[in-house]
C-alpha atoms as an extended CHARMM CRD file, in Angstrom:
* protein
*
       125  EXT
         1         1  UNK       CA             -8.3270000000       -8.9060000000      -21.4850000000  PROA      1               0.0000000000
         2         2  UNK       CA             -5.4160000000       -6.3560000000      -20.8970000000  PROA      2               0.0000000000
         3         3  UNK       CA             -2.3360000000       -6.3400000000      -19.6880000000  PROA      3               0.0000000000
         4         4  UNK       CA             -0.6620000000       -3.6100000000      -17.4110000000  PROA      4               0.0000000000
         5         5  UNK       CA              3.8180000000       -2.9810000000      -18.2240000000  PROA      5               0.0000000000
         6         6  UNK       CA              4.2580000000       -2.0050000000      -15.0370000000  PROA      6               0.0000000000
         7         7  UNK       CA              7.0060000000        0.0710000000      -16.4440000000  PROA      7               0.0000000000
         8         8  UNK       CA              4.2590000000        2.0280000000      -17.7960000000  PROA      8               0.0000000000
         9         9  UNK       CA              1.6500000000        1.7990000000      -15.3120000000  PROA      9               0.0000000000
        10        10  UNK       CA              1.3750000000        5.3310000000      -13.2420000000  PROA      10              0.0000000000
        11        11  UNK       CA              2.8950000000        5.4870000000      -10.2180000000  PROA      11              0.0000000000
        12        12  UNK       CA              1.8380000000        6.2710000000       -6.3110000000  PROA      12              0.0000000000
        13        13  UNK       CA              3.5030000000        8.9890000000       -3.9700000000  PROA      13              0.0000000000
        14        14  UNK       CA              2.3650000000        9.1320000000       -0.1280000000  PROA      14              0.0000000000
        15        15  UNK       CA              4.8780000000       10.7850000000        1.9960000000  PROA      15              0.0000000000
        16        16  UNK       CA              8.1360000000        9.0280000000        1.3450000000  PROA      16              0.0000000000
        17        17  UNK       CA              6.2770000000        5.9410000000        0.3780000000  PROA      17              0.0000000000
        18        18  UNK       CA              5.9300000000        5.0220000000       -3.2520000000  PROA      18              0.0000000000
        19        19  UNK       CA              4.8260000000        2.2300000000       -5.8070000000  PROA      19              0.0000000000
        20        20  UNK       CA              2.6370000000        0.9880000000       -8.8740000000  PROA      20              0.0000000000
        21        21  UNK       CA             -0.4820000000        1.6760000000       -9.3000000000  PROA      21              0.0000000000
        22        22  UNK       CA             -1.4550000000       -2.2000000000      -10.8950000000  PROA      22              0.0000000000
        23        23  UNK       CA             -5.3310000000       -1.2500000000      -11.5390000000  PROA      23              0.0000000000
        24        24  UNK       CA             -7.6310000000        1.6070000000      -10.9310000000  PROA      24              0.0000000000
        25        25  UNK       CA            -10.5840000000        3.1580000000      -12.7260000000  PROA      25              0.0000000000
        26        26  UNK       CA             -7.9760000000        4.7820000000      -15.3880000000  PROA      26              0.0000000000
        27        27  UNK       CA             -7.2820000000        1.2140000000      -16.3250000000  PROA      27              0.0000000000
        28        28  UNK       CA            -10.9900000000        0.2030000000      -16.3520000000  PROA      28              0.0000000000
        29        29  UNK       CA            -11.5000000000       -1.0090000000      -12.4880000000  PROA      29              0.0000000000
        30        30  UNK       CA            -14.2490000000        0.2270000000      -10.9000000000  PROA      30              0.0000000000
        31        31  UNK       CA            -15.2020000000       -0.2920000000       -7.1430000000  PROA      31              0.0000000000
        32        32  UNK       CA            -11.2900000000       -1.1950000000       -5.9800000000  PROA      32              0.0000000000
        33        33  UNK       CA             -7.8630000000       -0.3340000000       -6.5920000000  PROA      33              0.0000000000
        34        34  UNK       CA             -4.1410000000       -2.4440000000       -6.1590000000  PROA      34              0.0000000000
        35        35  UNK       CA             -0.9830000000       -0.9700000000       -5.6800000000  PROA      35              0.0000000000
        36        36  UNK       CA              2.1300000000       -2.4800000000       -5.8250000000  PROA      36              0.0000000000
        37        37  UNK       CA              5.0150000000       -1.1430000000       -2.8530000000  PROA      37              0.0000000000
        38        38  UNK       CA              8.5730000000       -2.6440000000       -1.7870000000  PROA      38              0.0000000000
        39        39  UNK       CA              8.9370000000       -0.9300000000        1.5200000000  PROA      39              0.0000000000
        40        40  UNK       CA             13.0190000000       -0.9700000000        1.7720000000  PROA      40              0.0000000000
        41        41  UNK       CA             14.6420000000       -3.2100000000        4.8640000000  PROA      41              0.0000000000
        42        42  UNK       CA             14.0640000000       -1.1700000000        8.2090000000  PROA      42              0.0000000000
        43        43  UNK       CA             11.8710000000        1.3060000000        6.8110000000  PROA      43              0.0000000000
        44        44  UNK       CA              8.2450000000        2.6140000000        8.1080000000  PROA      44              0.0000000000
        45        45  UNK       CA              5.5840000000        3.5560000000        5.5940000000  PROA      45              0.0000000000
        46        46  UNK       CA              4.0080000000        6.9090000000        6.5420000000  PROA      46              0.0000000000
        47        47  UNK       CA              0.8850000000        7.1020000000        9.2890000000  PROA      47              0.0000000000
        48        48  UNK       CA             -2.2780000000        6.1850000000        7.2680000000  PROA      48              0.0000000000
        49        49  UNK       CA             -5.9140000000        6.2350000000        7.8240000000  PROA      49              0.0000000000
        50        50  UNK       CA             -8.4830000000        5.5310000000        5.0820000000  PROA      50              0.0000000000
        51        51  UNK       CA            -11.8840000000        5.1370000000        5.1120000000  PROA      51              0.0000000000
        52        52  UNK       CA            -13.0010000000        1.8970000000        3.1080000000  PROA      52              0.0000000000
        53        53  UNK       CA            -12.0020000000       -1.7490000000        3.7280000000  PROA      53              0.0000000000
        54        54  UNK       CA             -7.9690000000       -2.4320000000        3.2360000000  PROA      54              0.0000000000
        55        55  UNK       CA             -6.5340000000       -5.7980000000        2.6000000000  PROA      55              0.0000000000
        56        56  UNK       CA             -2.4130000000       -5.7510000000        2.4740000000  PROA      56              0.0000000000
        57        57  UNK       CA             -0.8800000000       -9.1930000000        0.6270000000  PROA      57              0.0000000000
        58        58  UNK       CA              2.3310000000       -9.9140000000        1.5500000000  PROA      58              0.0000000000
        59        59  UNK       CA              2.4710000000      -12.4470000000       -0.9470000000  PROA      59              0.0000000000
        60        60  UNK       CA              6.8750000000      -13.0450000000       -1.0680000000  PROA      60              0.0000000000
        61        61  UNK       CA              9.2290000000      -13.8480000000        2.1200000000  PROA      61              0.0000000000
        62        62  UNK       CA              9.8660000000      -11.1110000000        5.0040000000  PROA      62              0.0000000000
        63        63  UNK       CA              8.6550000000       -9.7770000000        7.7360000000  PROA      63              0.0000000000
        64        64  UNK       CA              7.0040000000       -6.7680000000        9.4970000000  PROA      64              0.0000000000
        65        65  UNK       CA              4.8210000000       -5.1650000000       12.1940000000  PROA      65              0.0000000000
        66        66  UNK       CA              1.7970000000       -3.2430000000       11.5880000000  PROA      66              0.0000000000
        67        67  UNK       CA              1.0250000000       -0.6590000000       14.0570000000  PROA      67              0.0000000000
        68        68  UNK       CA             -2.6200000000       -0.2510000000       14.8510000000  PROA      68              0.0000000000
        69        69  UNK       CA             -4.2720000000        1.1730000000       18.0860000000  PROA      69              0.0000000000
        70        70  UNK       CA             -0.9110000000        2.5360000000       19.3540000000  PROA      70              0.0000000000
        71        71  UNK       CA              0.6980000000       -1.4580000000       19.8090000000  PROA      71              0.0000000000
        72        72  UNK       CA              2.3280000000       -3.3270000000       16.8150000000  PROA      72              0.0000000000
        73        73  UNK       CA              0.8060000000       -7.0240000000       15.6960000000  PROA      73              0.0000000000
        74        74  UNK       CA              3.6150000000       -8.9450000000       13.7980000000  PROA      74              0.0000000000
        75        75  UNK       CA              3.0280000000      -10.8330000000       10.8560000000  PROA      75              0.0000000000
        76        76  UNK       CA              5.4730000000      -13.0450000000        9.0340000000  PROA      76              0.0000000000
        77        77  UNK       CA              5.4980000000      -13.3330000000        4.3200000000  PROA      77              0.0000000000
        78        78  UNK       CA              3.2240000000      -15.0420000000        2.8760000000  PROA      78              0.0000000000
        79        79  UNK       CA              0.2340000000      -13.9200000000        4.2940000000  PROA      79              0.0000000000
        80        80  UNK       CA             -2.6870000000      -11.1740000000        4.3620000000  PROA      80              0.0000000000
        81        81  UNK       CA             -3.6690000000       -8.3520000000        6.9240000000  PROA      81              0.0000000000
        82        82  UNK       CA             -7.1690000000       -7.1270000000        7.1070000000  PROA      82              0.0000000000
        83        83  UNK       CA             -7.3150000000       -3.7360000000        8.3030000000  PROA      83              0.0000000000
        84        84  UNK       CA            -11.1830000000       -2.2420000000        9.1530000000  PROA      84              0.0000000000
        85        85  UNK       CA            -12.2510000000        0.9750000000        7.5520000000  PROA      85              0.0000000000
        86        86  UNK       CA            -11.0580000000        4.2250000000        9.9340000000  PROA      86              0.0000000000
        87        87  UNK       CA             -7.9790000000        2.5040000000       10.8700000000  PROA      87              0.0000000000
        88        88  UNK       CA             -4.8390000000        4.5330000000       11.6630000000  PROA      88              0.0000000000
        89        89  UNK       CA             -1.5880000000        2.5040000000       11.2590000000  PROA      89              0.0000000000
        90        90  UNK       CA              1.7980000000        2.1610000000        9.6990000000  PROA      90              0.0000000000
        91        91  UNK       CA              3.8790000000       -1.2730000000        8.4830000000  PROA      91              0.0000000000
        92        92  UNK       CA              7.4120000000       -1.7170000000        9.4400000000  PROA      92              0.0000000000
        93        93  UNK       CA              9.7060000000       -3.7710000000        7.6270000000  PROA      93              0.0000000000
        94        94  UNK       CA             11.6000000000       -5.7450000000        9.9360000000  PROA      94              0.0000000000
        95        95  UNK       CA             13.2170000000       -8.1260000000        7.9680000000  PROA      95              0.0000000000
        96        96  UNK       CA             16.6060000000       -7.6360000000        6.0380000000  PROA      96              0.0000000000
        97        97  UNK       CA             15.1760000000       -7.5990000000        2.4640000000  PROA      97              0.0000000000
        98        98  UNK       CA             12.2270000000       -5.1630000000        0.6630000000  PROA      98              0.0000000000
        99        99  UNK       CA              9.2840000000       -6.3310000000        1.7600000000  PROA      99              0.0000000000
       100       100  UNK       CA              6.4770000000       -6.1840000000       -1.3820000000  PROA      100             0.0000000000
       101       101  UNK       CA              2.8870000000       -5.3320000000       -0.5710000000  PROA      101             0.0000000000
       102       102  UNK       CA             -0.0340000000       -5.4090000000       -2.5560000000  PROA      102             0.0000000000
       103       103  UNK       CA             -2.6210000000       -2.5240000000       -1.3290000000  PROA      103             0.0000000000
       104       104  UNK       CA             -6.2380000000       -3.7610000000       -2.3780000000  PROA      104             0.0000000000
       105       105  UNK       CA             -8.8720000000       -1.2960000000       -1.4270000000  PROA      105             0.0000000000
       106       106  UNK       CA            -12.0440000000       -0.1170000000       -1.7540000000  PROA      106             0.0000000000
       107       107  UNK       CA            -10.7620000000        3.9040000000       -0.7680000000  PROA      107             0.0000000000
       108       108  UNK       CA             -6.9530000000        4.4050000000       -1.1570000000  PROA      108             0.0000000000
       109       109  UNK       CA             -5.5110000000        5.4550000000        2.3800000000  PROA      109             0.0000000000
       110       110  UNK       CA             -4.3820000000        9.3420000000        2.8950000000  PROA      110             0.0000000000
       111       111  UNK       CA             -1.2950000000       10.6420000000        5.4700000000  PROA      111             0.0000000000
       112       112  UNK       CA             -2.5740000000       11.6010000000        8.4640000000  PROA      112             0.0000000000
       113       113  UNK       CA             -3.4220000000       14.8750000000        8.9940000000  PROA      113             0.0000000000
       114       114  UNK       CA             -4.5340000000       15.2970000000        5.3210000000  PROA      114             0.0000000000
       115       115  UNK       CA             -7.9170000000       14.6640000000        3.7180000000  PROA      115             0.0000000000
       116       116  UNK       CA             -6.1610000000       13.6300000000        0.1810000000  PROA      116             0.0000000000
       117       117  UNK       CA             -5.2580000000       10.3520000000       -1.0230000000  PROA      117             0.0000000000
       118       118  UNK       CA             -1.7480000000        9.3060000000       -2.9840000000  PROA      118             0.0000000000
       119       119  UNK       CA             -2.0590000000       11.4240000000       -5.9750000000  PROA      119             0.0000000000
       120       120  UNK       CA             -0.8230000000        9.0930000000       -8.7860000000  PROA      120             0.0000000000
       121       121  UNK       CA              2.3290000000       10.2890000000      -11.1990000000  PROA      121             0.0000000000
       122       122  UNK       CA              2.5150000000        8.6250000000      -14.7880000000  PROA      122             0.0000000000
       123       123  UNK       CA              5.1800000000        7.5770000000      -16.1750000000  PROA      123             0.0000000000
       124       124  UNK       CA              7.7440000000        5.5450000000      -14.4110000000  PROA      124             0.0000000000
       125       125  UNK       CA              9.8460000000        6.4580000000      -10.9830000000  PROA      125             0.0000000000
């Protein structure tokens, strides 16, 4: 048993997006990772693509679009989004309040245009 601070935990940078990194394989997780984002009221997260299987919680209150194969498909909080492996997209927060996400993945998404995924930062923001 262990417990993550995430006040402690290292932190993600893509783009302009950023957020926690809750578990990876410097915590002891092998095989997935989770990070933790509040994408700010009327904000877009940077294009993505990655390569392994993607599953986005929106686990509190909100709302946003996901754009995938150049339309948007709405979604409403609480609920999940699937995303298949080669995917390019972005999420935009519609609502009027940060909307939190919880990345689970199997290969963390890169920017488009760039072969690299979020290099992680320790320490706090």
């Amino acid at each position: 048993m262990r417990v993550i601070l995430h006040a402690h935990a290292p932190h993600w940078q893509l783009g302009s997006d950023s957020g926690v990194v809750a578990a990876d394989a410097r915590c002891g997780v092998h095989g997935f990772g989770v990070w933790q984002h509040a994408l700010p009221a009327g904000k877009t997260t940077t294009t993505l693509q990655h390569t392994g299987e993607l599953v986005l919680v929106a686990p509190g209150a909100g709302s946003g679009k996901v754009w995938v194969d150049g339309g948007p498909m709405r979604f409403v909080a609480p609920c999940t989004l699937l995303l298949p492996a080669g995917q390019i997209f972005t999420v935009t927060n519609t609502g009027t309040l940060p909307l939190l996400l919880l990345w689970v993945f199997t290969q963390p998404p890169a920017a488009v245009g760039t072969q690299e995924p979020a290099p992680a930062r320790h320490g706090p923001k």
